[in-house]
PDB file of C-alpha atoms in Angstrom:
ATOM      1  CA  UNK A   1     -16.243 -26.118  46.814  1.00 42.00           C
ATOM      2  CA  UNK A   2     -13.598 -25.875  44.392  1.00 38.00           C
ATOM      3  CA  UNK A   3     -15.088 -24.232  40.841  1.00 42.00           C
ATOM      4  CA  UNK A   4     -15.660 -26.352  38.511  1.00 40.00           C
ATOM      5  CA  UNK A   5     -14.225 -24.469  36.128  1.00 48.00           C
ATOM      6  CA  UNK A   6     -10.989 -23.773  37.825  1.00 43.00           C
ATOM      7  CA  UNK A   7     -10.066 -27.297  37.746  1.00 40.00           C
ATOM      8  CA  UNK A   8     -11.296 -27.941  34.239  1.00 48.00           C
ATOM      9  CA  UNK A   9      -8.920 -24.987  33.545  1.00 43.00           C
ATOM     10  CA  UNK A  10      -5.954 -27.548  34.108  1.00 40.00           C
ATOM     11  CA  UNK A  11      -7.862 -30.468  32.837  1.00 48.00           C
ATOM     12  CA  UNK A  12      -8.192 -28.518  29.315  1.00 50.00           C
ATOM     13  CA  UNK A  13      -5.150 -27.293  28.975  1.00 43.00           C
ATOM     14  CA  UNK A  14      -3.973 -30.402  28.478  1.00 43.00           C
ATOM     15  CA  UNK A  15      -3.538 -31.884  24.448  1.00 43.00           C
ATOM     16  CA  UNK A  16      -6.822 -32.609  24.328  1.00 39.00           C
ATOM     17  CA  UNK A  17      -6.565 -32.443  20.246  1.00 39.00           C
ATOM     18  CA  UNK A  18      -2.847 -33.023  20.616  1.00 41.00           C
ATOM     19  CA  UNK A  19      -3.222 -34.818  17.013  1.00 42.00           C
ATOM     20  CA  UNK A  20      -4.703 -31.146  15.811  1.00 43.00           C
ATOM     21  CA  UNK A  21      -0.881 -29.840  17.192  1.00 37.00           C
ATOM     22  CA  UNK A  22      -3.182 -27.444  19.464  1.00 39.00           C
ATOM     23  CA  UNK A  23      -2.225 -27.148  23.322  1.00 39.00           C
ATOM     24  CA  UNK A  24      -6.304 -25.916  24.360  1.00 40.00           C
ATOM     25  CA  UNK A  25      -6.711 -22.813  25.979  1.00 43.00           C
ATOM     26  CA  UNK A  26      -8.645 -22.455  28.948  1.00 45.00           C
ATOM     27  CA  UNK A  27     -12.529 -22.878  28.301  1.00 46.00           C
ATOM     28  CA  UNK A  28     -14.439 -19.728  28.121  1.00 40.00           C
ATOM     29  CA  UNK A  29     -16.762 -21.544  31.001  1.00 39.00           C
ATOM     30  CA  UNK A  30     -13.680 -21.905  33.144  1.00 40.00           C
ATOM     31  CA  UNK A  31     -12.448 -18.493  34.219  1.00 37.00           C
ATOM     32  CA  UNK A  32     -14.345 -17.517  37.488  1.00 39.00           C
ATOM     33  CA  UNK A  33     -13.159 -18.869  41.153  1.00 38.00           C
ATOM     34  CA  UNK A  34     -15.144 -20.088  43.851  1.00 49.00           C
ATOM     35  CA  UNK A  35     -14.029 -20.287  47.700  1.00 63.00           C
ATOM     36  CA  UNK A  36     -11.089 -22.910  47.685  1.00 75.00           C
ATOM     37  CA  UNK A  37      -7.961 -21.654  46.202  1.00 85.00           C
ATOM     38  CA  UNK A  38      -6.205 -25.045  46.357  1.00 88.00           C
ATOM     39  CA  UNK A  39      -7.307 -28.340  44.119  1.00 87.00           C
ATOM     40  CA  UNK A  40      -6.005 -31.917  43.950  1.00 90.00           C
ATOM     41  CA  UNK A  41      -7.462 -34.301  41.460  1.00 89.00           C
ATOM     42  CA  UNK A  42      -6.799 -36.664  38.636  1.00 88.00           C
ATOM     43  CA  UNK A  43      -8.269 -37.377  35.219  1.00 87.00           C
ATOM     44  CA  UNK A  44      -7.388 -39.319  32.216  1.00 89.00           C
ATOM     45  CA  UNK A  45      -8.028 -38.220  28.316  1.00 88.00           C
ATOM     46  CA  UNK A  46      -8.145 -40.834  25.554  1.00 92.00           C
ATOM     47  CA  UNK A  47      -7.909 -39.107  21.903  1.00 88.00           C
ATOM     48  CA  UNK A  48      -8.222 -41.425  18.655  1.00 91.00           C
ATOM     49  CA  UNK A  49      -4.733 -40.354  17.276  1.00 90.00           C
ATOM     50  CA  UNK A  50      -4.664 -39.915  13.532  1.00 92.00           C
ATOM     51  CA  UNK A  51      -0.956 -40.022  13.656  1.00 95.00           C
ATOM     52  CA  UNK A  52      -0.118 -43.524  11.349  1.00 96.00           C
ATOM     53  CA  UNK A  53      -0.494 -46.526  13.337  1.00 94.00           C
ATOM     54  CA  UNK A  54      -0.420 -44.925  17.046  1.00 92.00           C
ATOM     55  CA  UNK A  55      -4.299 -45.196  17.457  1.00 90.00           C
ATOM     56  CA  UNK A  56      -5.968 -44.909  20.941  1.00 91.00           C
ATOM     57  CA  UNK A  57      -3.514 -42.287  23.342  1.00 87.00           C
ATOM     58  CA  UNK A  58      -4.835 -42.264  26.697  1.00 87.00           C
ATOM     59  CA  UNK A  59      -3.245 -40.199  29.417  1.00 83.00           C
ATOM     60  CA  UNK A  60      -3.267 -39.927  32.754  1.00 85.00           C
ATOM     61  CA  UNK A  61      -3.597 -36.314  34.089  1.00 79.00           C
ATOM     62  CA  UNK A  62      -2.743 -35.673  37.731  1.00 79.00           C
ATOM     63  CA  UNK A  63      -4.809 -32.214  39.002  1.00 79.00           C
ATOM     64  CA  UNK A  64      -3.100 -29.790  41.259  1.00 83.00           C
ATOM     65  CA  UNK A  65      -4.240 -26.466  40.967  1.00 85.00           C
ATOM     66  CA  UNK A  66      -4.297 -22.718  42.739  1.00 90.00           C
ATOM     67  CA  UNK A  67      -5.923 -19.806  41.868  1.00 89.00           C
ATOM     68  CA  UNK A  68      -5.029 -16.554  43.815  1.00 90.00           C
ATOM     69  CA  UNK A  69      -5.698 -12.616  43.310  1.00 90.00           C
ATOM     70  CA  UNK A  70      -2.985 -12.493  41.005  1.00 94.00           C
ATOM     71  CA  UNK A  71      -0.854 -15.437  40.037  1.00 95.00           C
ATOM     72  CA  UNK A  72      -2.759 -18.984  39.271  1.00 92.00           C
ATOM     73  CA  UNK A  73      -1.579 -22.605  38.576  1.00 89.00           C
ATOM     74  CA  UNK A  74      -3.529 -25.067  36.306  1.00 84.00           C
ATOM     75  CA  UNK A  75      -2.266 -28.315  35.890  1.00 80.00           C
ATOM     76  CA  UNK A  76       0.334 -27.481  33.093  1.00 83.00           C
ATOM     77  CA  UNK A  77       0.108 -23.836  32.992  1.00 90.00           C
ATOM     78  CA  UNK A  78       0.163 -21.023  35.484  1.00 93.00           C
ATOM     79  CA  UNK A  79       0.206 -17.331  35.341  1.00 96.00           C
ATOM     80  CA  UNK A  80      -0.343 -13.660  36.425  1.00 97.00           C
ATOM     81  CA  UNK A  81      -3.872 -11.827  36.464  1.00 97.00           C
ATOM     82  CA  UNK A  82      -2.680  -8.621  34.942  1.00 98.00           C
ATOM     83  CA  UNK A  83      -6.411  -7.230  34.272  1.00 97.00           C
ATOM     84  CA  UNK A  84      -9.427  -9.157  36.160  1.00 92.00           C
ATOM     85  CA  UNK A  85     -12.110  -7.209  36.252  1.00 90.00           C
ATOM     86  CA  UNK A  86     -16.213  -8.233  36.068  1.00 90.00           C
ATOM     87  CA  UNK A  87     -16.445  -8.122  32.713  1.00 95.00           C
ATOM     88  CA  UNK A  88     -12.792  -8.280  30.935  1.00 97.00           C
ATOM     89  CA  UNK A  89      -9.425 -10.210  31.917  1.00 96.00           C
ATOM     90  CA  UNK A  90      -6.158  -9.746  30.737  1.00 98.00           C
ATOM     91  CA  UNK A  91      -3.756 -12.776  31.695  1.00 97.00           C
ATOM     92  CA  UNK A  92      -0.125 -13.396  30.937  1.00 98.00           C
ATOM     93  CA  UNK A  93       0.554 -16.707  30.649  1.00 97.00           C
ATOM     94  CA  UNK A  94       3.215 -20.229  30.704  1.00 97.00           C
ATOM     95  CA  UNK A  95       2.039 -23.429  29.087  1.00 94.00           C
ATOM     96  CA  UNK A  96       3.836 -26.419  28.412  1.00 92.00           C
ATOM     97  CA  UNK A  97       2.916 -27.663  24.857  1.00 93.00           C
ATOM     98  CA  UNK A  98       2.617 -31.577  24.910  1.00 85.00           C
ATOM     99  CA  UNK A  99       1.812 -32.415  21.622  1.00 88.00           C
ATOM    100  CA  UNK A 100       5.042 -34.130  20.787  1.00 90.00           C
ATOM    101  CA  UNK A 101       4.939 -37.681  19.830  1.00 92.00           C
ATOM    102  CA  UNK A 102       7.620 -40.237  19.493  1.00 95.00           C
ATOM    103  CA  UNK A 103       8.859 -41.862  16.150  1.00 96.00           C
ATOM    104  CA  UNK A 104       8.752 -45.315  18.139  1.00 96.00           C
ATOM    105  CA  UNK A 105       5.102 -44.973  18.927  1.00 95.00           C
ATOM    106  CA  UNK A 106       4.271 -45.008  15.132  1.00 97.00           C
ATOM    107  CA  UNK A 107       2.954 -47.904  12.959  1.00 97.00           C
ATOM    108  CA  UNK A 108       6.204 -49.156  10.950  1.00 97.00           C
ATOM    109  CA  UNK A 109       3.808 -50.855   8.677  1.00 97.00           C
ATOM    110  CA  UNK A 110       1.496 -47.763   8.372  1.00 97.00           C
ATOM    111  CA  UNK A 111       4.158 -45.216   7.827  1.00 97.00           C
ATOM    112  CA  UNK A 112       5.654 -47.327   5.082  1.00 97.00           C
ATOM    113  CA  UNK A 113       2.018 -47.383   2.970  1.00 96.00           C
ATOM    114  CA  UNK A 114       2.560 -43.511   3.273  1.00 96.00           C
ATOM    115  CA  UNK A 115       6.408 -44.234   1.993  1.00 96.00           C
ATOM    116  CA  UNK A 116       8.386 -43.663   4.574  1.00 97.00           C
ATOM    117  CA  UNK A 117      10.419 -45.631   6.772  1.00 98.00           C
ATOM    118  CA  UNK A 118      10.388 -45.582  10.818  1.00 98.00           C
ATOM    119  CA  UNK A 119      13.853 -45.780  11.525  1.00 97.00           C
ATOM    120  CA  UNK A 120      14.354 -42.260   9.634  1.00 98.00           C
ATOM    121  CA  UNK A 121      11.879 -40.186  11.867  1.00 98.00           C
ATOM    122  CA  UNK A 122      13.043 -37.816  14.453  1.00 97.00           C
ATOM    123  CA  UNK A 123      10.684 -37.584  17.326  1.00 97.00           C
ATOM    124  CA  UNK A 124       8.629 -34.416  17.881  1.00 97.00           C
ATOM    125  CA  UNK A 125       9.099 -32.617  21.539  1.00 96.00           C
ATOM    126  CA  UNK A 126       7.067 -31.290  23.531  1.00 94.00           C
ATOM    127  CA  UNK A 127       7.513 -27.453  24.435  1.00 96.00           C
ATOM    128  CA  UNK A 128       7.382 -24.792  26.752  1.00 97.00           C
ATOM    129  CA  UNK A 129       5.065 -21.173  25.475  1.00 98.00           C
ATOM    130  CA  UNK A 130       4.387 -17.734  26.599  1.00 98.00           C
ATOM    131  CA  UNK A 131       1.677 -15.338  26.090  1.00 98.00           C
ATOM    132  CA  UNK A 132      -1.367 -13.628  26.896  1.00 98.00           C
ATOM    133  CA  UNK A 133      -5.054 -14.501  27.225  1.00 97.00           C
ATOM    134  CA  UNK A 134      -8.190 -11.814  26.917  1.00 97.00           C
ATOM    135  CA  UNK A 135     -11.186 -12.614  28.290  1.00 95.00           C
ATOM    136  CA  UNK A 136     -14.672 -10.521  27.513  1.00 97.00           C
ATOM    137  CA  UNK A 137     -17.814 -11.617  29.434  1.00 94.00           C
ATOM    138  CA  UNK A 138     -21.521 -11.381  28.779  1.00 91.00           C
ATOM    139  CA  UNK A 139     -24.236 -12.764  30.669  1.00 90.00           C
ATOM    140  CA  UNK A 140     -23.408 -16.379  30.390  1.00 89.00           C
ATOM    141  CA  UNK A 141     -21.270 -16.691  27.929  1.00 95.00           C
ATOM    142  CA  UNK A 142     -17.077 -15.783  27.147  1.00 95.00           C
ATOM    143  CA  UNK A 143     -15.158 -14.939  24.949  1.00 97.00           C
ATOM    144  CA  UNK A 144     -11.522 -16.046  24.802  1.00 96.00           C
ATOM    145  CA  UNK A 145      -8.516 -14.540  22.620  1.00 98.00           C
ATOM    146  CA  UNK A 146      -4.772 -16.171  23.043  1.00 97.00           C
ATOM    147  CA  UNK A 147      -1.802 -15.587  21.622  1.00 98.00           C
ATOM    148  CA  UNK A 148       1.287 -17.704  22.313  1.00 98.00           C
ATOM    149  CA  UNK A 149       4.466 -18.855  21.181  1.00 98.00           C
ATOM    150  CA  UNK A 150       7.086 -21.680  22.005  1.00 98.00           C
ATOM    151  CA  UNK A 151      10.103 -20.089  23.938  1.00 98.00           C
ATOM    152  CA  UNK A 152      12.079 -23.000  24.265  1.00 97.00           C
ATOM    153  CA  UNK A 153      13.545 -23.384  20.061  1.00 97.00           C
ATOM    154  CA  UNK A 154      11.265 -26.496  19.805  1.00 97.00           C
ATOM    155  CA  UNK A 155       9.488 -25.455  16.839  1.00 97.00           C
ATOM    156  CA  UNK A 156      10.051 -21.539  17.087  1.00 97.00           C
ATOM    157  CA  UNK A 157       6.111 -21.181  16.126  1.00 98.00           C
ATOM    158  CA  UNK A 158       2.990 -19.530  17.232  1.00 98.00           C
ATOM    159  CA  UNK A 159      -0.360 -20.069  17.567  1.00 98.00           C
ATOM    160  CA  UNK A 160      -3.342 -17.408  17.681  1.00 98.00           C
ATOM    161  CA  UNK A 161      -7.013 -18.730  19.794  1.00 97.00           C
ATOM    162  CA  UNK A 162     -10.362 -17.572  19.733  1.00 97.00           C
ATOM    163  CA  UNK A 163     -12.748 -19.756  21.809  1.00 97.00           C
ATOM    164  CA  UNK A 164     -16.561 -18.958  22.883  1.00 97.00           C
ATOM    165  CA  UNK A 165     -18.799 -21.027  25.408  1.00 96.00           C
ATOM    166  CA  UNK A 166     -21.860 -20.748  26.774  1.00 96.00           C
ATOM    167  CA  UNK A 167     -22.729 -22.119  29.913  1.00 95.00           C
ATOM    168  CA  UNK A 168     -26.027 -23.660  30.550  1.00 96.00           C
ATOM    169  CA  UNK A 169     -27.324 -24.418  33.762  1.00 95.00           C
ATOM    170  CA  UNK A 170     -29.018 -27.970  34.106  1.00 94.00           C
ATOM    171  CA  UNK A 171     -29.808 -29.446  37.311  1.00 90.00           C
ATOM    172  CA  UNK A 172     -27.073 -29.240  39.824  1.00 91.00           C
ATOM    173  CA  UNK A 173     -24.436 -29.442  36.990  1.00 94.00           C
ATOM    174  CA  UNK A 174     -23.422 -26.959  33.987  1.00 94.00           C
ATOM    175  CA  UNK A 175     -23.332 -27.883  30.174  1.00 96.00           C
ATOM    176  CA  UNK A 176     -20.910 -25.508  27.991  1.00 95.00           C
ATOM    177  CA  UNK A 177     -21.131 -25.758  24.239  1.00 97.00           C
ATOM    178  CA  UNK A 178     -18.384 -24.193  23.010  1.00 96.00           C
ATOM    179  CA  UNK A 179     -16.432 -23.778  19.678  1.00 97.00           C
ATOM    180  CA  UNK A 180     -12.475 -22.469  19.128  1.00 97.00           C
ATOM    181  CA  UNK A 181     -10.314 -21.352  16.081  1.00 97.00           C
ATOM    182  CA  UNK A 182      -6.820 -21.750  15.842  1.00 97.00           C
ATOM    183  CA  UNK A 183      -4.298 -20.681  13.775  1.00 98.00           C
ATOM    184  CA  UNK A 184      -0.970 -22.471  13.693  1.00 98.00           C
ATOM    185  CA  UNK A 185       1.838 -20.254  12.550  1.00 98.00           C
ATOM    186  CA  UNK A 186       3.640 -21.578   9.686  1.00 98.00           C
ATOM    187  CA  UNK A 187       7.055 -22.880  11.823  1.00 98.00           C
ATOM    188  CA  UNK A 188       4.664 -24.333  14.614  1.00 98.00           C
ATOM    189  CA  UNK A 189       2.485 -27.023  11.905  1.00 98.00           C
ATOM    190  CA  UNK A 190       5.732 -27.545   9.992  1.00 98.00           C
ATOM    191  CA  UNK A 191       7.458 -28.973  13.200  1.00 98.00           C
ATOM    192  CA  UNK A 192       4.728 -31.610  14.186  1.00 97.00           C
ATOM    193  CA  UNK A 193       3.112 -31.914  10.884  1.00 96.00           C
ATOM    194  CA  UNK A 194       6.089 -31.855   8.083  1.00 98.00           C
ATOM    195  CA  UNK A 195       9.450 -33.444   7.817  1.00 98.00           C
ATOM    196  CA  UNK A 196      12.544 -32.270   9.262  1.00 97.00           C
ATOM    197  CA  UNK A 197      15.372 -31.558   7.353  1.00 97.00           C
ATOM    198  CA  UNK A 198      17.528 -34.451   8.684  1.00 97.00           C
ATOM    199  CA  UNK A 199      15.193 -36.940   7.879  1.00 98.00           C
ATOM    200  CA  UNK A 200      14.803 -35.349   4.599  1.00 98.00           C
ATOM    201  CA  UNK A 201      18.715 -35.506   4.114  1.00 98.00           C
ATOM    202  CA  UNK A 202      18.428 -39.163   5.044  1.00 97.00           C
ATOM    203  CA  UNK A 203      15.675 -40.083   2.215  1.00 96.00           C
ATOM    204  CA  UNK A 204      12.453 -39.531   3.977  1.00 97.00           C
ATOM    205  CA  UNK A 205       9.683 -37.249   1.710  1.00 97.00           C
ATOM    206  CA  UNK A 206      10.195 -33.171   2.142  1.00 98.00           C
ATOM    207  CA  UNK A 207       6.625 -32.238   3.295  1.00 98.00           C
ATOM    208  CA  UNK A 208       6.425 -28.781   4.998  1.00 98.00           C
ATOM    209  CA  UNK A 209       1.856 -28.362   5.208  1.00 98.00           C
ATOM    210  CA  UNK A 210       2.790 -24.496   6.221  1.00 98.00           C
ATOM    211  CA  UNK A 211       0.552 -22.734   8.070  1.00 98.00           C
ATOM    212  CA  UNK A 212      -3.167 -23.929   9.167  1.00 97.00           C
ATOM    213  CA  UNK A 213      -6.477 -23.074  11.120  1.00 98.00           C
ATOM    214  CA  UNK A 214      -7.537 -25.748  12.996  1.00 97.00           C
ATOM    215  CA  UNK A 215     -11.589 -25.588  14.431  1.00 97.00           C
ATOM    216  CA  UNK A 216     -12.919 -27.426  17.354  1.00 97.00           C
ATOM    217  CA  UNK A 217     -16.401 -27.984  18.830  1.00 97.00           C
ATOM    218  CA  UNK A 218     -16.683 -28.632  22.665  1.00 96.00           C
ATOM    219  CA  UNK A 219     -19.094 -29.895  25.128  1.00 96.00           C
ATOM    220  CA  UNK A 220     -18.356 -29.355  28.585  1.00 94.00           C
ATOM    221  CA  UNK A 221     -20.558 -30.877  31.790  1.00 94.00           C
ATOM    222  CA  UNK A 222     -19.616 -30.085  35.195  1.00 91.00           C
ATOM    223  CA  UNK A 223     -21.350 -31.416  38.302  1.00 91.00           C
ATOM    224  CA  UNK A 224     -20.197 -31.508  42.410  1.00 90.00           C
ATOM    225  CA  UNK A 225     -19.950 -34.103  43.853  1.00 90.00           C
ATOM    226  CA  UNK A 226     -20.404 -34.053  47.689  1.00 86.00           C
ATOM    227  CA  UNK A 227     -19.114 -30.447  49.205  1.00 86.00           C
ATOM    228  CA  UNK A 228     -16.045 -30.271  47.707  1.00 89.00           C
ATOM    229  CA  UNK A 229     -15.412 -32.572  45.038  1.00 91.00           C
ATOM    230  CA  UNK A 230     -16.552 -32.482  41.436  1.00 88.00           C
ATOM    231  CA  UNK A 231     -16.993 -34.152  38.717  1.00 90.00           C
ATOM    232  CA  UNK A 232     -15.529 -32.833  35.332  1.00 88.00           C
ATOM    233  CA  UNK A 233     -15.883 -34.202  31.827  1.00 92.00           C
ATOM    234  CA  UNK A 234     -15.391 -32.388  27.928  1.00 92.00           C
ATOM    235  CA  UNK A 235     -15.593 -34.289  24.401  1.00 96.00           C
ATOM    236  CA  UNK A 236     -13.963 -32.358  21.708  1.00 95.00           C
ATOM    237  CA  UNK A 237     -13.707 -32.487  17.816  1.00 96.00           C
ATOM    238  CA  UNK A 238     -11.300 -31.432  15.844  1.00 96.00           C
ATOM    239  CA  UNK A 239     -11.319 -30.583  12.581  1.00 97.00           C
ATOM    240  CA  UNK A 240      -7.874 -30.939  10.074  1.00 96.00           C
ATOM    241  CA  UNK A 241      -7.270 -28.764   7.164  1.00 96.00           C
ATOM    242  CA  UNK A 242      -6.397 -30.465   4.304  1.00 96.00           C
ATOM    243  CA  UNK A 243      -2.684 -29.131   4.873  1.00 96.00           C
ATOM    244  CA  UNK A 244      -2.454 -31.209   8.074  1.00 96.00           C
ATOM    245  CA  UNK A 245      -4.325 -34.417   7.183  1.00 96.00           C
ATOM    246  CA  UNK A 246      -2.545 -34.618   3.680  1.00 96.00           C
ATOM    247  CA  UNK A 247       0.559 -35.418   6.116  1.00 97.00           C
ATOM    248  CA  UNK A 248       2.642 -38.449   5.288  1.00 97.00           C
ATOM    249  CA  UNK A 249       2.961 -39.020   8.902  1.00 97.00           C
ATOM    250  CA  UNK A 250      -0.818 -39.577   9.667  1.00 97.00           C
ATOM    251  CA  UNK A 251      -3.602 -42.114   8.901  1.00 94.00           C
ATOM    252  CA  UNK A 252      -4.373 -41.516   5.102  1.00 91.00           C
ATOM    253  CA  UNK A 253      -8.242 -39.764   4.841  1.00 84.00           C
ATOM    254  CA  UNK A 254      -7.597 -38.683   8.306  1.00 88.00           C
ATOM    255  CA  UNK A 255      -9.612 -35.293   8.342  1.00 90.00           C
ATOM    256  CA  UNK A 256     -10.964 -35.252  11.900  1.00 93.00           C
ATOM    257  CA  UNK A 257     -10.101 -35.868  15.939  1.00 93.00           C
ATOM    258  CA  UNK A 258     -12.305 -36.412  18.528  1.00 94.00           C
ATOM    259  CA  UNK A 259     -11.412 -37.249  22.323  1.00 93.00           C
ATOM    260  CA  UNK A 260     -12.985 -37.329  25.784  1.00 94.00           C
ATOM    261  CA  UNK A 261     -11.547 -35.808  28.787  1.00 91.00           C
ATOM    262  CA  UNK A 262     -12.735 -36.819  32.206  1.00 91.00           C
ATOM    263  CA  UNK A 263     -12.080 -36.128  36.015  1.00 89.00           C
ATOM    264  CA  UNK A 264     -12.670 -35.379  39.252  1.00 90.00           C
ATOM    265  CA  UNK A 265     -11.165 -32.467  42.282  1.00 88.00           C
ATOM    266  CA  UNK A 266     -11.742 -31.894  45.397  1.00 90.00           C
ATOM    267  CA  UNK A 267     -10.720 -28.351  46.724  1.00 87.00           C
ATOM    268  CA  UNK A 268      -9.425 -27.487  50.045  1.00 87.00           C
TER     269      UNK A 268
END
């Protein structure tokens, strides 16, 4: 069957702590690839936004994924093998950043406790990065190390990874604790965090947080289903400096996300 892990590679890279303005890598416990090199699947991940007055975002996430010798698709990114050896990888990678939100989808009541008024927001894009991914591997667990940054002048920002699971065999499925830290370069937290200069210009509060780490605890579980379908489901939290959550444009006390991914793939 399909690996688990190969189509929880697309499933993840998905904004699974969108509000955290951090595009996840690909899980430590999702690197190796079993006998299919083609996946189809869908999934859905619901995320308590702390954004002001948005709440519940659930998304639909449609699966279609390949993994060759050297180039790979996963849901929303894709990629070249440029090292992938036993113990160490080396990938270059595209990833579309969806953590933009639109102005519209904000509370107008909420946004005007934190002083501002709706109809002076912008709305924050989604965006298109580049980089590489290192992967060590010991025994049963990984070690992941990214570096990327948006290509397409959306916010002109960065943001450095370090993630480490564990996987832990249970029954017919796998359970992979995990935990990540992110650093969001100073442009990239500005963009979805701050104020933009226009809406500054047009009376709305100049709030720029600058840079910020961001940490995140995972849990993983990954079980077949059948011969070649599985099932595939992660819950994440998300933890906001106080540079983010002191925002004007989220929930007030706001200084945590969680959310809950799930799916299914069958590989052919």
């Amino acid at each position: 069957m399909i690996r688990f892990r190969l189509a929880l590679a697309a499933l993840f890279a998905l904004p699974a702590t969108a509000i955290a303005q951090t595009t996840p890598q690909t899980d430590p416990a999702l690197s190796e690839q079993g006998p299919y090199r083609w996946g189809i699947g869908f999934g859905a991940v619901a995320l308590d936004s702390p954004f002001a007055g948005e709440g519940t975002r659930i998304n639909p996430i449609p699966l279609v994924l390949f993994e060759g010798e050297r180039f790979f698709f996963r849901g929303i990114s894709g990629g070249a093998h440029l090292v992938n050896g036993n113990s160490f990888g080396l990938d270059a990678i595209v990833a579309l950043r969806l953590d933009g939100v639109d102005a519209k989808d904000l509370g107008a009541a909420e946004l005007a406790r934190n002083g501002i008024d709706r109809a002076l927001l912008e709305d924050r894009d989604h965006g298109v990065d580049v980089g590489l991914a290192g992967v060590w591997r010991v025994g049963a667990g990984e070690l992941e190390l990214t570096a990327k940054g948006d290509v397409t002048g959306t916010s002109d920002g960065y943001e450095l990874t370090a993630r480490y699971g564990y996987a832990i065999d249970i029954g017919r499925g796998q359970l992979t604790p995990s935990i990540s830290v992110s650093h969001l370069s100073k442009d990239l937290a500005n963009y979805y965090y701050g104020t933009r200069d226009a809406e500054v210009a047009r009376g709305v509060v100049d709030y720029a947080p600058g840079s910020a780490t961001v940490t995140s605890v995972g849990l993983t579980y990954l079980r077949p289903i059948g011969q070649r379908w599985q099932l595939l489901t992660r819950l994440q939290y998300s933890v906001l400096p106080g540079a983010l959550s002191d925002s004007p444009l989220l929930e007030p006390d706001r200084d945590g996300v969680g959310s809950v991914l799930v799916g299914v793939s069958w590989g052919f």
